[in-house]
PDB file of C-alpha atoms in Angstrom:
ATOM      1  CA  MET I 138      29.813  -4.724  32.831  1.00 54.00           C
ATOM      2  CA  ARG I 139      28.014  -1.378  33.033  1.00 51.00           C
ATOM      3  CA  LYS I 140      29.363  -0.289  29.662  1.00 50.00           C
ATOM      4  CA  PHE I 141      28.100  -3.575  28.049  1.00 43.00           C
ATOM      5  CA  ALA I 142      24.727  -3.149  29.748  1.00 42.00           C
ATOM      6  CA  TRP I 143      24.320   0.416  28.529  1.00 37.00           C
ATOM      7  CA  MET I 144      25.477  -0.405  25.047  1.00 42.00           C
ATOM      8  CA  LEU I 145      22.934  -3.105  24.872  1.00 37.00           C
ATOM      9  CA  SER I 146      20.244  -0.987  26.288  1.00 40.00           C
ATOM     10  CA  MET I 147      21.057   1.850  23.561  1.00 38.00           C
ATOM     11  CA  THR I 148      21.063  -0.811  20.901  1.00 37.00           C
ATOM     12  CA  ALA I 149      17.758  -2.117  21.913  1.00 37.00           C
ATOM     13  CA  LEU I 150      16.434   1.337  21.904  1.00 33.00           C
ATOM     14  CA  LEU I 151      17.962   2.018  18.403  1.00 35.00           C
ATOM     15  CA  LEU I 152      16.243  -0.987  17.094  1.00 37.00           C
ATOM     16  CA  PHE I 153      12.989  -0.253  18.723  1.00 37.00           C
ATOM     17  CA  LEU I 154      13.183   3.550  17.166  1.00 34.00           C
ATOM     18  CA  ALA I 155      14.040   2.079  13.608  1.00 37.00           C
ATOM     19  CA  SER I 156      11.152  -0.321  13.742  1.00 37.00           C
ATOM     20  CA  THR I 157       8.558   2.384  14.939  1.00 34.00           C
ATOM     21  CA  VAL I 158       9.476   4.120  11.791  1.00 35.00           C
ATOM     22  CA  CYS I 159       8.857   1.363   9.441  1.00 39.00           C
ATOM     23  CA  PHE I 160       5.429   0.803  11.375  1.00 38.00           C
ATOM     24  CA  ALA I 161       4.678   4.500  11.061  1.00 39.00           C
ATOM     25  CA  GLU I 162       5.302   4.097   7.245  1.00 54.00           C
ATOM     26  CA  ASP I 163       2.637   1.392   6.817  1.00 72.00           C
ATOM     27  CA  GLU I 164       0.299   2.811   9.545  1.00 84.00           C
ATOM     28  CA  GLY I 165      -2.651   3.629   7.087  1.00 92.00           C
ATOM     29  CA  ARG I 166      -2.148   0.600   5.033  1.00 95.00           C
ATOM     30  CA  ARG I 167      -5.180  -1.802   5.210  1.00 95.00           C
ATOM     31  CA  PHE I 168      -5.239  -5.476   3.930  1.00 95.00           C
ATOM     32  CA  VAL I 169      -7.821  -5.983   0.952  1.00 96.00           C
ATOM     33  CA  ASP I 170      -7.185  -9.232  -0.638  1.00 95.00           C
ATOM     34  CA  ALA I 171      -4.654 -12.152  -1.064  1.00 95.00           C
ATOM     35  CA  ARG I 172      -3.871 -14.405  -4.119  1.00 95.00           C
ATOM     36  CA  GLY I 173      -1.192 -17.169  -3.150  1.00 93.00           C
ATOM     37  CA  ASP I 174       1.739 -15.278  -1.681  1.00 93.00           C
ATOM     38  CA  THR I 175       0.612 -11.896  -2.882  1.00 96.00           C
ATOM     39  CA  GLY I 176      -1.240  -9.436  -0.750  1.00 96.00           C
ATOM     40  CA  TYR I 177      -2.992  -6.168  -1.813  1.00 97.00           C
ATOM     41  CA  PHE I 178      -3.295  -3.197   0.238  1.00 97.00           C
ATOM     42  CA  VAL I 179      -4.950   0.299   0.343  1.00 97.00           C
ATOM     43  CA  ASP I 180      -3.518   3.396   2.348  1.00 97.00           C
ATOM     44  CA  VAL I 181      -6.559   4.891   3.647  1.00 95.00           C
ATOM     45  CA  THR I 182      -4.803   8.036   4.615  1.00 96.00           C
ATOM     46  CA  THR I 183      -4.241   8.769   0.679  1.00 96.00           C
ATOM     47  CA  ILE I 184      -7.910   8.210  -0.384  1.00 96.00           C
ATOM     48  CA  SER I 185      -9.470  10.953  -2.399  1.00 95.00           C
ATOM     49  CA  ILE I 186     -13.103  10.720  -3.206  1.00 94.00           C
ATOM     50  CA  ASP I 187     -13.211  12.482  -6.748  1.00 94.00           C
ATOM     51  CA  SER I 188     -16.913  12.028  -7.395  1.00 92.00           C
ATOM     52  CA  ASN I 189     -19.815   9.602  -6.593  1.00 89.00           C
ATOM     53  CA  HIS I 190     -18.176   6.949  -8.364  1.00 92.00           C
ATOM     54  CA  GLU I 191     -14.336   7.823  -8.463  1.00 96.00           C
ATOM     55  CA  TYR I 192     -11.548   7.300  -6.144  1.00 96.00           C
ATOM     56  CA  THR I 193      -7.852   7.885  -6.169  1.00 98.00           C
ATOM     57  CA  ALA I 194      -5.687   6.020  -3.707  1.00 98.00           C
ATOM     58  CA  ASP I 195      -2.196   4.619  -2.906  1.00 98.00           C
ATOM     59  CA  VAL I 196      -2.291   0.938  -3.312  1.00 98.00           C
ATOM     60  CA  ALA I 197       0.585  -1.485  -2.399  1.00 97.00           C
ATOM     61  CA  ILE I 198       1.102  -5.127  -3.815  1.00 97.00           C
ATOM     62  CA  ILE I 199       3.341  -7.087  -1.798  1.00 97.00           C
ATOM     63  CA  LYS I 200       4.956 -10.390  -3.032  1.00 97.00           C
ATOM     64  CA  ALA I 201       6.181 -12.023  -0.178  1.00 92.00           C
ATOM     65  CA  LYS I 202       8.217 -14.816  -1.528  1.00 94.00           C
ATOM     66  CA  GLU I 203      10.096 -12.344  -3.886  1.00 96.00           C
ATOM     67  CA  ASN I 204      10.722  -9.897  -1.174  1.00 96.00           C
ATOM     68  CA  ARG I 205       8.950  -7.309  -3.360  1.00 97.00           C
ATOM     69  CA  LEU I 206       6.787  -4.206  -2.802  1.00 97.00           C
ATOM     70  CA  PHE I 207       4.828  -2.503  -5.821  1.00 98.00           C
ATOM     71  CA  SER I 208       3.596   0.941  -4.789  1.00 97.00           C
ATOM     72  CA  TYR I 209       0.949   2.639  -7.144  1.00 98.00           C
ATOM     73  CA  ARG I 210      -1.024   5.917  -7.036  1.00 98.00           C
ATOM     74  CA  MET I 211      -4.055   4.621  -8.949  1.00 98.00           C
ATOM     75  CA  HIS I 212      -7.521   6.265 -10.117  1.00 98.00           C
ATOM     76  CA  PHE I 213     -10.654   4.099  -9.969  1.00 98.00           C
ATOM     77  CA  ASP I 214     -13.838   4.584 -11.697  1.00 97.00           C
ATOM     78  CA  PHE I 215     -16.240   1.920 -10.659  1.00 92.00           C
ATOM     79  CA  ALA I 216     -19.253   3.108 -12.908  1.00 94.00           C
ATOM     80  CA  ALA I 217     -16.991   2.519 -15.833  1.00 97.00           C
ATOM     81  CA  ARG I 218     -15.058  -0.402 -14.043  1.00 97.00           C
ATOM     82  CA  THR I 219     -11.656   1.096 -14.991  1.00 98.00           C
ATOM     83  CA  TYR I 220      -8.521   1.946 -13.370  1.00 98.00           C
ATOM     84  CA  GLN I 221      -5.609   3.945 -14.260  1.00 98.00           C
ATOM     85  CA  ILE I 222      -1.986   3.754 -12.749  1.00 98.00           C
ATOM     86  CA  LEU I 223      -0.939   7.483 -12.147  1.00 98.00           C
ATOM     87  CA  ARG I 224       2.553   6.747 -10.944  1.00 98.00           C
ATOM     88  CA  SER I 225       4.655   3.464  -9.614  1.00 98.00           C
ATOM     89  CA  ALA I 226       7.489   2.285  -7.726  1.00 98.00           C
ATOM     90  CA  THR I 227       9.031  -1.191  -7.479  1.00 98.00           C
ATOM     91  CA  MET I 228      11.210  -1.960  -4.464  1.00 97.00           C
ATOM     92  CA  THR I 229      12.480  -4.527  -2.091  1.00 96.00           C
ATOM     93  CA  TYR I 230      10.006  -4.949   0.743  1.00 94.00           C
ATOM     94  CA  ASP I 231      12.358  -5.146   3.672  1.00 93.00           C
ATOM     95  CA  THR I 232      14.748  -2.016   2.639  1.00 94.00           C
ATOM     96  CA  ARG I 233      12.372  -0.109   0.456  1.00 94.00           C
ATOM     97  CA  GLU I 234      15.134   0.365  -1.903  1.00 95.00           C
ATOM     98  CA  VAL I 235      13.689   1.563  -5.213  1.00 97.00           C
ATOM     99  CA  SER I 236      14.680  -0.642  -8.281  1.00 96.00           C
ATOM    100  CA  GLN I 237      12.204   1.115 -10.681  1.00 97.00           C
ATOM    101  CA  ARG I 238      10.062   4.331 -10.717  1.00 97.00           C
ATOM    102  CA  VAL I 239       7.556   5.402 -13.323  1.00 97.00           C
ATOM    103  CA  LYS I 240       6.105   8.814 -13.021  1.00 97.00           C
ATOM    104  CA  THR I 241       4.054   8.742 -16.291  1.00 97.00           C
ATOM    105  CA  PRO I 242       0.372   7.995 -16.034  1.00 98.00           C
ATOM    106  CA  LEU I 243      -0.874   4.699 -17.932  1.00 97.00           C
ATOM    107  CA  PRO I 244      -4.015   4.613 -19.913  1.00 98.00           C
ATOM    108  CA  ALA I 245      -7.201   3.697 -18.015  1.00 98.00           C
ATOM    109  CA  ALA I 246      -7.895  -0.126 -18.293  1.00 98.00           C
ATOM    110  CA  PRO I 247     -10.864  -2.180 -17.412  1.00 98.00           C
ATOM    111  CA  TYR I 248     -11.030  -4.535 -14.601  1.00 97.00           C
ATOM    112  CA  VAL I 249     -13.299  -7.588 -14.077  1.00 95.00           C
ATOM    113  CA  PRO I 250     -15.473  -8.741 -11.134  1.00 94.00           C
ATOM    114  CA  GLY I 251     -13.542 -10.962  -8.713  1.00 94.00           C
ATOM    115  CA  SER I 252     -10.105  -9.607  -9.643  1.00 96.00           C
ATOM    116  CA  PRO I 253      -7.924  -7.838  -6.967  1.00 96.00           C
ATOM    117  CA  ILE I 254      -8.623  -4.381  -8.364  1.00 97.00           C
ATOM    118  CA  ALA I 255     -12.232  -5.175  -8.071  1.00 97.00           C
ATOM    119  CA  ALA I 256     -11.510  -6.087  -4.439  1.00 96.00           C
ATOM    120  CA  ILE I 257      -9.880  -2.820  -4.055  1.00 97.00           C
ATOM    121  CA  VAL I 258     -12.641  -0.748  -5.663  1.00 96.00           C
ATOM    122  CA  ASP I 259     -15.154  -2.804  -3.228  1.00 94.00           C
ATOM    123  CA  TYR I 260     -13.068  -1.752  -0.147  1.00 95.00           C
ATOM    124  CA  LEU I 261     -12.791   1.714  -1.272  1.00 94.00           C
ATOM    125  CA  TYR I 262     -16.566   2.121  -1.598  1.00 91.00           C
ATOM    126  CA  ALA I 263     -17.120   0.175   1.599  1.00 92.00           C
ATOM    127  CA  TRP I 264     -14.506   2.643   3.298  1.00 91.00           C
ATOM    128  CA  GLN I 265     -16.549   5.671   2.125  1.00 87.00           C
ATOM    129  CA  ARG I 266     -19.554   4.463   3.514  1.00 85.00           C
ATOM    130  CA  GLY I 267     -18.082   3.574   6.640  1.00 84.00           C
ATOM    131  CA  PHE I 268     -18.208  -0.228   6.174  1.00 78.00           C
ATOM    132  CA  GLU I 269     -14.619  -0.732   6.319  1.00 62.00           C
ATOM    133  CA  LYS I 270     -13.900  -4.522   6.320  1.00 49.00           C
TER     134      LYS I 270
END
């Protein structure tokens, strides 16, 4: 009986440690917006203020129903209303198994007011000024 209790407590400890690793990985991630079952997040530990109108940050898009996580390193220019994906990875959300990785930057593209990208830029602007949502 003692052996069973010891094994059970060790299993619980291992599960706890495994879950804290997952939480530590997502510790800087802040919710920005949602559209249906898709959530948009910014990792505040990766924000770089490149000028008075440019930011670079890691962005995650999570599609809950598909168990997918899209991870991006992105550059934003709110004066020009553009964003650029610098690198990306597509993975399963629960296991973080990478199915696709792109390290080639894409050309800058425009974003429109009210879009999820605009919400991310608004969040970055508010974060810089200390008005994090």
